[in-house]
Short mmCIF file of C-alpha atoms in Angstrom, two decimals:
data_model
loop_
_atom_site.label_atom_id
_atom_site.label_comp_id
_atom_site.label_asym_id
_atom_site.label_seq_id
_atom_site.Cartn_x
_atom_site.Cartn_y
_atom_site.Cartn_z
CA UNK A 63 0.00 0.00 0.00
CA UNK A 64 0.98 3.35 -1.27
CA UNK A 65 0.64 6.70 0.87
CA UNK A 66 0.64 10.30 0.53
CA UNK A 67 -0.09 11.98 3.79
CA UNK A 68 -0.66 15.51 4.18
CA UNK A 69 -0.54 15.58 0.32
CA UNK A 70 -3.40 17.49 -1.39
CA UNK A 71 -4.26 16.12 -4.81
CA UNK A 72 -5.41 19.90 -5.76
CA UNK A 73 -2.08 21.60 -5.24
CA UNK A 74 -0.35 20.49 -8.24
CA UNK A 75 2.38 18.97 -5.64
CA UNK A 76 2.07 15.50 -5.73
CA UNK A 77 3.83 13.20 -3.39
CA UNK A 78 6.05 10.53 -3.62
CA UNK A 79 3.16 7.91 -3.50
CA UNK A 80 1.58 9.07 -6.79
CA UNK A 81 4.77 9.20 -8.74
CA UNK A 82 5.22 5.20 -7.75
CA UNK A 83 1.66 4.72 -8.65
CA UNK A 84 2.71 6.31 -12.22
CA UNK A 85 5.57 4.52 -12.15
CA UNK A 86 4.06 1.24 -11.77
CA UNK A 87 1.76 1.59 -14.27
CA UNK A 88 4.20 2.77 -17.09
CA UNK A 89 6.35 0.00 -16.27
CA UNK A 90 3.42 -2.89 -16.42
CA UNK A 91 4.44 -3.60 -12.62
CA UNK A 92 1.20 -4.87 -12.17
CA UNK A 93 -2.62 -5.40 -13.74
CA UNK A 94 -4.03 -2.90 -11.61
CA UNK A 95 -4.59 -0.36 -8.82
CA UNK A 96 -7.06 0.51 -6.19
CA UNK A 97 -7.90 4.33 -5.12
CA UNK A 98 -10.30 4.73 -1.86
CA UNK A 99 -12.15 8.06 -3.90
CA UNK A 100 -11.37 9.81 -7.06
CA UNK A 101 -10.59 13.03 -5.87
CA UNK A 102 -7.76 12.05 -3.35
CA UNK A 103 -5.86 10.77 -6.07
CA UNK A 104 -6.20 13.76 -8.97
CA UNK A 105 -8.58 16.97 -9.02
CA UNK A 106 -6.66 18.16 -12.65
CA UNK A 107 -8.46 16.62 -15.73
CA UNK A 108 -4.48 17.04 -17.23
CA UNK A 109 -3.55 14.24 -14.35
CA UNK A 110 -6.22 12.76 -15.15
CA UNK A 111 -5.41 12.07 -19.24
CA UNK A 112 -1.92 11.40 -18.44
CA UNK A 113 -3.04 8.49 -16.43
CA UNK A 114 -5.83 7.26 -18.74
CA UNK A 115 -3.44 7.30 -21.38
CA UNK A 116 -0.76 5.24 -19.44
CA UNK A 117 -3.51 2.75 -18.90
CA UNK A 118 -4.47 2.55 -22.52
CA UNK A 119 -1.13 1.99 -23.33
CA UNK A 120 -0.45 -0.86 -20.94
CA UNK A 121 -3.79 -2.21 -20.27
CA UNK A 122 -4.03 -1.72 -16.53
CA UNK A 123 -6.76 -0.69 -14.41
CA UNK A 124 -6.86 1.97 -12.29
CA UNK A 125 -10.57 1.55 -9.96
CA UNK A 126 -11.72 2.89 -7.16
CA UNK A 127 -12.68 1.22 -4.12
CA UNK A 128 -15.96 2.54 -4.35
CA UNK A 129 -16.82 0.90 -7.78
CA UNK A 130 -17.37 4.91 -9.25
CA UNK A 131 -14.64 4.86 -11.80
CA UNK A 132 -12.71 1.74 -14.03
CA UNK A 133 -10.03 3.55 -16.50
CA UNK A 134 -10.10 -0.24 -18.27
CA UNK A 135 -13.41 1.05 -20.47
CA UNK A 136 -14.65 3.89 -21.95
CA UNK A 137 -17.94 4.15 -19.70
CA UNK A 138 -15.56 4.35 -16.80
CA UNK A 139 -13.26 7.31 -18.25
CA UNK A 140 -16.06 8.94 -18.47
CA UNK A 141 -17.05 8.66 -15.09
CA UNK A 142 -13.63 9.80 -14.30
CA UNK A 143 -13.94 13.01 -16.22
CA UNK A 144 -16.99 14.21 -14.92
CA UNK A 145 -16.05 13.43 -11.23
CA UNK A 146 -12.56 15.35 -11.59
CA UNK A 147 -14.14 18.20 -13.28
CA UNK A 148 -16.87 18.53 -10.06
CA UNK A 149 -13.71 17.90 -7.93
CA UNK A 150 -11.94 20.83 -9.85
CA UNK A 151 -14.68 23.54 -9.29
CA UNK A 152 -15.44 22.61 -5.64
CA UNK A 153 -11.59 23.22 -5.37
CA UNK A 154 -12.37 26.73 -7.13
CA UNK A 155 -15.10 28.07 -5.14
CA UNK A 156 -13.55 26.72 -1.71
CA UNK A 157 -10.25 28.85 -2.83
CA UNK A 158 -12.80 31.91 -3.52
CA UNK A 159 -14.20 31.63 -0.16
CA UNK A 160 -11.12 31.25 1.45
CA UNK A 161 -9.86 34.93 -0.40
CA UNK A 162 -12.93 36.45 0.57
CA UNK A 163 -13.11 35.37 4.10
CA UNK A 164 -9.24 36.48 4.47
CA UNK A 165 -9.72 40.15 2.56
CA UNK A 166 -12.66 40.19 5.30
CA UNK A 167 -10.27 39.17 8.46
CA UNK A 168 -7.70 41.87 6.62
CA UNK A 169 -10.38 44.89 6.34
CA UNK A 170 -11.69 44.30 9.74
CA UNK A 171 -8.03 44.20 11.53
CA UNK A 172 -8.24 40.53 12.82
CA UNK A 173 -5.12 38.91 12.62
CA UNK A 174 -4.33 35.72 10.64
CA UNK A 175 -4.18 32.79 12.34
CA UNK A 176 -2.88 29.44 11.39
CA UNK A 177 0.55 31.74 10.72
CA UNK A 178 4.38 31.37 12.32
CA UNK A 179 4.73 34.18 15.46
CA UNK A 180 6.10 37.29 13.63
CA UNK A 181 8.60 38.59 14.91
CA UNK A 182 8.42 41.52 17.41
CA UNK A 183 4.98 39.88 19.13
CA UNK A 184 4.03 37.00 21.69
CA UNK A 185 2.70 33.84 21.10
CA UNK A 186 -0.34 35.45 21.03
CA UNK A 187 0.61 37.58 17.78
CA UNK A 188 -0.78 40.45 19.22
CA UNK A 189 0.87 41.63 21.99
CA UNK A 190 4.52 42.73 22.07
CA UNK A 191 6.94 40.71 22.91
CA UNK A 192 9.52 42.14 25.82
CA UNK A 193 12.74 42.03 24.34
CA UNK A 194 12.18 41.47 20.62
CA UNK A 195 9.36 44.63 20.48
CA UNK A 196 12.14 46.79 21.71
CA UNK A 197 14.85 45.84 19.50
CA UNK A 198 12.50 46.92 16.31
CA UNK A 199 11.94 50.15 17.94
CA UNK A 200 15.13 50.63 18.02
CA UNK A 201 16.07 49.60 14.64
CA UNK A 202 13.74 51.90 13.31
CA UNK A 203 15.29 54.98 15.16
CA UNK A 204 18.61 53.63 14.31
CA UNK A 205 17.50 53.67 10.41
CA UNK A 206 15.80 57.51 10.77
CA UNK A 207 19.11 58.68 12.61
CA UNK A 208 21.03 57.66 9.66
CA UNK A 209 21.74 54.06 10.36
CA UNK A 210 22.30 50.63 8.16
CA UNK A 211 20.64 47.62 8.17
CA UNK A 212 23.70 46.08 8.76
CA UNK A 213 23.98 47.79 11.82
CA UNK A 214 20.68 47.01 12.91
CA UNK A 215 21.84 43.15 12.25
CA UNK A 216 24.94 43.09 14.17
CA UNK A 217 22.84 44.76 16.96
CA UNK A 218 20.06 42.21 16.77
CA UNK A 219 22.39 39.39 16.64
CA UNK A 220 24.88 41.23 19.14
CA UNK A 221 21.74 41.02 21.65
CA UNK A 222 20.94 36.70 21.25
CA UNK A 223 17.70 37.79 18.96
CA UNK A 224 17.43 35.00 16.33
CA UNK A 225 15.02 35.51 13.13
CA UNK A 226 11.58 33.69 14.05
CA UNK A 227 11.62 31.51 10.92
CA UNK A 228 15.04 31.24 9.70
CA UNK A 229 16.81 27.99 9.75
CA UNK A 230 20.59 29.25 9.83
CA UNK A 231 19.44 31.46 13.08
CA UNK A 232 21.52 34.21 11.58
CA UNK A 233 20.22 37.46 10.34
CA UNK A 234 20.77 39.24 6.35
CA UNK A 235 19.86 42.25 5.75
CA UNK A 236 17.08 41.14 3.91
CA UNK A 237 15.64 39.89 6.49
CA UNK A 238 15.79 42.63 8.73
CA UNK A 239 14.70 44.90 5.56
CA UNK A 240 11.63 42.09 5.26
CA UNK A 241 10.80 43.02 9.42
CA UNK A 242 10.85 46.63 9.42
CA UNK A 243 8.63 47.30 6.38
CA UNK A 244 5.64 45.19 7.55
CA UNK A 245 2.99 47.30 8.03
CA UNK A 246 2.12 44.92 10.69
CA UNK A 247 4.31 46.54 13.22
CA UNK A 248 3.15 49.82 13.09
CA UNK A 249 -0.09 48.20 13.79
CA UNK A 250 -1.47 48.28 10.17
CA UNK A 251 -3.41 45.41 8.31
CA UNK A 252 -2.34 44.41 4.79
CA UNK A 253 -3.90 42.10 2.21
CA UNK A 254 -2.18 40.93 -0.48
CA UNK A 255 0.42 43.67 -0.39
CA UNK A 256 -2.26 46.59 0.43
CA UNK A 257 -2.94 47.95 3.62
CA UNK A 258 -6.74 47.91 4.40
CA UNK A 259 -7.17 49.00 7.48
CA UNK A 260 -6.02 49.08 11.38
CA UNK A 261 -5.10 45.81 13.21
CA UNK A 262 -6.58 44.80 16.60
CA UNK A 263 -3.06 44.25 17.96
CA UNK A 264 -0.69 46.48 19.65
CA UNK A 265 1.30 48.81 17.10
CA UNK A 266 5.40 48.22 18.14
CA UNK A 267 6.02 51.71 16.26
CA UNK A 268 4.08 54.81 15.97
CA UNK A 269 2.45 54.69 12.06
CA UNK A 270 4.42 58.17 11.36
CA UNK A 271 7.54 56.49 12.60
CA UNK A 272 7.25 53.59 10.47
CA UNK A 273 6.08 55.78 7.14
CA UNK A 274 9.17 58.01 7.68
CA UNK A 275 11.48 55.05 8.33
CA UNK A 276 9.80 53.02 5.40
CA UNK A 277 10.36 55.95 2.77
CA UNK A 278 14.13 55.78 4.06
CA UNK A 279 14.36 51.89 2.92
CA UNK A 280 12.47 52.31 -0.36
CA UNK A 281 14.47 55.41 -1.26
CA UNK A 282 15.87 54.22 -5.21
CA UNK A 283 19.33 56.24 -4.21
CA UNK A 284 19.91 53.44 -1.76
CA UNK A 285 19.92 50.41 -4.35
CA UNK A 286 22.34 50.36 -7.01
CA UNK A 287 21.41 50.32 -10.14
CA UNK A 288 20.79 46.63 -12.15
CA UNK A 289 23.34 45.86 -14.99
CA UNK A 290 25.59 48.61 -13.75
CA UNK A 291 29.69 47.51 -15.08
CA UNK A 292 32.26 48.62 -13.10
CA UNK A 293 36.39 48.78 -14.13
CA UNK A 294 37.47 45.60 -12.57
CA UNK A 295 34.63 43.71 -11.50
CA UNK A 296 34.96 39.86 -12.78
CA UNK A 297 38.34 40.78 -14.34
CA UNK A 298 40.74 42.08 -11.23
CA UNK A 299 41.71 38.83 -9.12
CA UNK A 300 41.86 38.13 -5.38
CA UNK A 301 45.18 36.42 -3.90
CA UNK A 302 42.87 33.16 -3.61
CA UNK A 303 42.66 33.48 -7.54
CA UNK A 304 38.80 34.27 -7.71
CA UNK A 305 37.52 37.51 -9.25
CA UNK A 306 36.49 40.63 -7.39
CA UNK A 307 33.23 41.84 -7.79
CA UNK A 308 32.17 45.56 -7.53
CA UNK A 309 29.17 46.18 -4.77
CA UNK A 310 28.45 48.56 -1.86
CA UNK A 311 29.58 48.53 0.97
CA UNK A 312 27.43 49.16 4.51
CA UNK A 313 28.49 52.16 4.90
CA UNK A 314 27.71 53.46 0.83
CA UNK A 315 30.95 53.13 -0.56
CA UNK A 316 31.41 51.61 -3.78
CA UNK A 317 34.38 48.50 -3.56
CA UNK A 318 35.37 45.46 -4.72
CA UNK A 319 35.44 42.87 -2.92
CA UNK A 320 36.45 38.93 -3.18
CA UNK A 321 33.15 37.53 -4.69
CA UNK A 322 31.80 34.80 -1.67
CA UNK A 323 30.60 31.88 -3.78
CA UNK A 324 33.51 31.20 -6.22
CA UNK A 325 35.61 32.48 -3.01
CA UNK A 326 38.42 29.47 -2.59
CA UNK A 327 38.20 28.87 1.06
CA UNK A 328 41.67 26.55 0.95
CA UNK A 329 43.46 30.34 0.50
CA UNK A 330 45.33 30.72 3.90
CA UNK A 331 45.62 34.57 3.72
CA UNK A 332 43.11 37.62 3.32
CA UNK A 333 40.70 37.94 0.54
CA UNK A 334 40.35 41.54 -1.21
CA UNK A 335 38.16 44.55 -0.14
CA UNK A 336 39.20 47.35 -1.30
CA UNK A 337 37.35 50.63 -1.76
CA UNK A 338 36.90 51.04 -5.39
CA UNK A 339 37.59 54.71 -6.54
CA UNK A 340 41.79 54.88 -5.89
CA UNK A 341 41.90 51.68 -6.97
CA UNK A 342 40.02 52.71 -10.44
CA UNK A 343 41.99 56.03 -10.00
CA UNK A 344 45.11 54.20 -10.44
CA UNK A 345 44.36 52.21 -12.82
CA UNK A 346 43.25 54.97 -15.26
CA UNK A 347 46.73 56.86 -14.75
CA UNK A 348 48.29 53.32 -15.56
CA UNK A 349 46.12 53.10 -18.77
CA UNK A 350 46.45 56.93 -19.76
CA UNK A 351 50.07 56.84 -19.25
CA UNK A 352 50.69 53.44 -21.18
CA UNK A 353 48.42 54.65 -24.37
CA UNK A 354 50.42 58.03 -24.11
#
C-alpha cells in the first residue's frame, strides 16, 4: 500500500506515493490499482489524461474502491472526467471563499491565524513581545538617525535575537529589511500587499515612525542600479585566484570585494576589499600613461 499523507491532490504537488503509482503503471508492474475516492488521487483533468493514457497503453486498471470509476473502459473514463471536473470547481469556489473570508479578516483588523509568530509579538501575535518589540523600535530609530541595516543586524544578533523563521538562526539584511517594512508593526493590516485598514493588535512603532522610516528603505538612491559595469569587476583577481566583484559597501561606498561563492576557502591569507575609486583612479593613470 501506497501513501501520501498531508498531500493534497489539488495543489499540483504530488507526493512521492503518486509518482510510484505512475511509475508502476508505465512499467506494467502490475494489472491494476485501487484508489479509496477519485478526488484524493487527482482533481486536474491534465492528471487525469496522463493516467488514462498510461492505462491505454499498458492495459491496466486503475478503480476505485468505491466501484465509481474503471479507466479499463470507456464508460468508466467517463465517469472519471466528470467526477474530476466537479472535484476541480469545488476546489475553485472553496479557494474563492477562502480569499474572501481572508480580505474580510484583513479589512476588519483581525489577525491571521494558522501563521508562524512574527517577529516583534508573543505567542499570542498580538501583543509585544519584551525584548524582541524593543529591539524593532530601536532599529527603526537607528535607520531615521542615519543608520544601516547592517547595523541594525549586528545589533540584533549582538543582543541573542534569532530571526523567528530562519533555519541558519543568523540574520541578512534582507531579512531585517523584510521586518521593518511590515505594516504589521506599526499596527497596520495588509492584504495581499495593500494595507486595508487598522489591526486589533498592539502597534510596536508609531504609524508616522514607520512611514518616515519606510520611505528611508524604499528610497531608489539606496539600491544600485541593475546591470551597472564597473572597471574591474569579474576581471581584477583576489590572492585566492577568484575575481572581485564591484558592490556597496554598509556604509555606501562603492568597492570590490572577493566575490563569496567562487571564493576558494583553501586560501590561507586575506581575501580583497578594497574601496573602489583609488583603486580605479590608479588604474586609469596606468592606462592613460601606457596609451600616451
Amino acid at each position: 500500500m501506497l501513501r501520501d499523507n498531508d498531500v493534497r491532490a489539488s495543489s499540483g504537488n504530488k507526493g512521492a506515493g503518486y509518482a510510484e503509482v505512475l511509475r508502476i503503471l508505465a512499467g506494467r508492474q502490475t494489472d491494476y490499482v485501487v484508489m479509496p475516492v477519485v478526488d484524493r488521487f487527482f482533481r486536474n483533468l491534465r492528471d487525469l489524461e496522463d493516467v488514462i493514457d498510461i492505462c491505454l497503453e499498458t492495459g491496466a486498471a486503475l478503480v476505485a474502491a468505491s466501484g465509481e470509476i474503471d479507466l479499463s473502459h470507456d464508460q468508466g473514463r467517463l465517469v472519471a472526467r466528470l467526477l474530476t471536473s466537479v472535484a476541480k470547481a469545488e476546489t475553485e469556489r472553496k479557494g474563492a471563499r477562502h480569499r474572501e473570508a481572508n480580505e474580510q479578516a484583513a479589512r476588519a483588523g483581525k489577525r491571521r491565524t494558522g501563521t508562524p509568530r512574527p517577529f516583534g509579538y508573543a505567542d499570542d501575535h498580538l501583543t509585544r513581545h519584551p525584548v524582541e518589540a524593543p529591539a524593532v523600535e530601536q532599529g527603526c530609530k537607528a535607520l531615521l538617525g542615519g543608520g544601516t541595516l547592517s547595523g541594525v543586524m549586528r545589533e540584533w544578533a549582538g543582543a541573542g535575537l534569532v530571526p523567528p523563521q530562519s533555519k541558519t538562526g543568523r540574520w541578512t539584511r534582507t531579512s531585517i529589511r523584510t521586518i521593518l517594512l511590515n505594516p504589521r508593526i506599526a499596527g497596520l493590516s495588509v492584504y495581499r500587499g495593500e494595507i486595508v485598514g487598522t489591526g486589533q493588535w498592539e502597534p510596536l512603532v508609531a504609524e508616522e515612525t514607520w512611514r518616515a522610516m519606510r520611505a528611508i528603505l524604499e528610497d531608489p538612491a539606496r539600491k544600485p542600479p541593475r546591470g551597472v559595469r564597473t572597471l574591474l569587476g569579474g576581471l581584477a583577481l583576489c590572492p585566492c585566484g577568484n575575481v572581485v566583484t564591484g558592490m556597496p559597501s554598509h556604509t555606501g561606498h562603492h568597492i570590490y570585494r572577493c566575490a563569496p561563492p567562487g571564493r576558494n576557502t583553501a586560501h590561507k591569507g586575506g581575501h580583497v576589499a578594497r574601496q573602489a575609486a583609488p583603486v580605479e583612479a590608479f588604474i586609469e593613470r596606468t592606462v592613460i600613461a601606457r596609451l600616451s
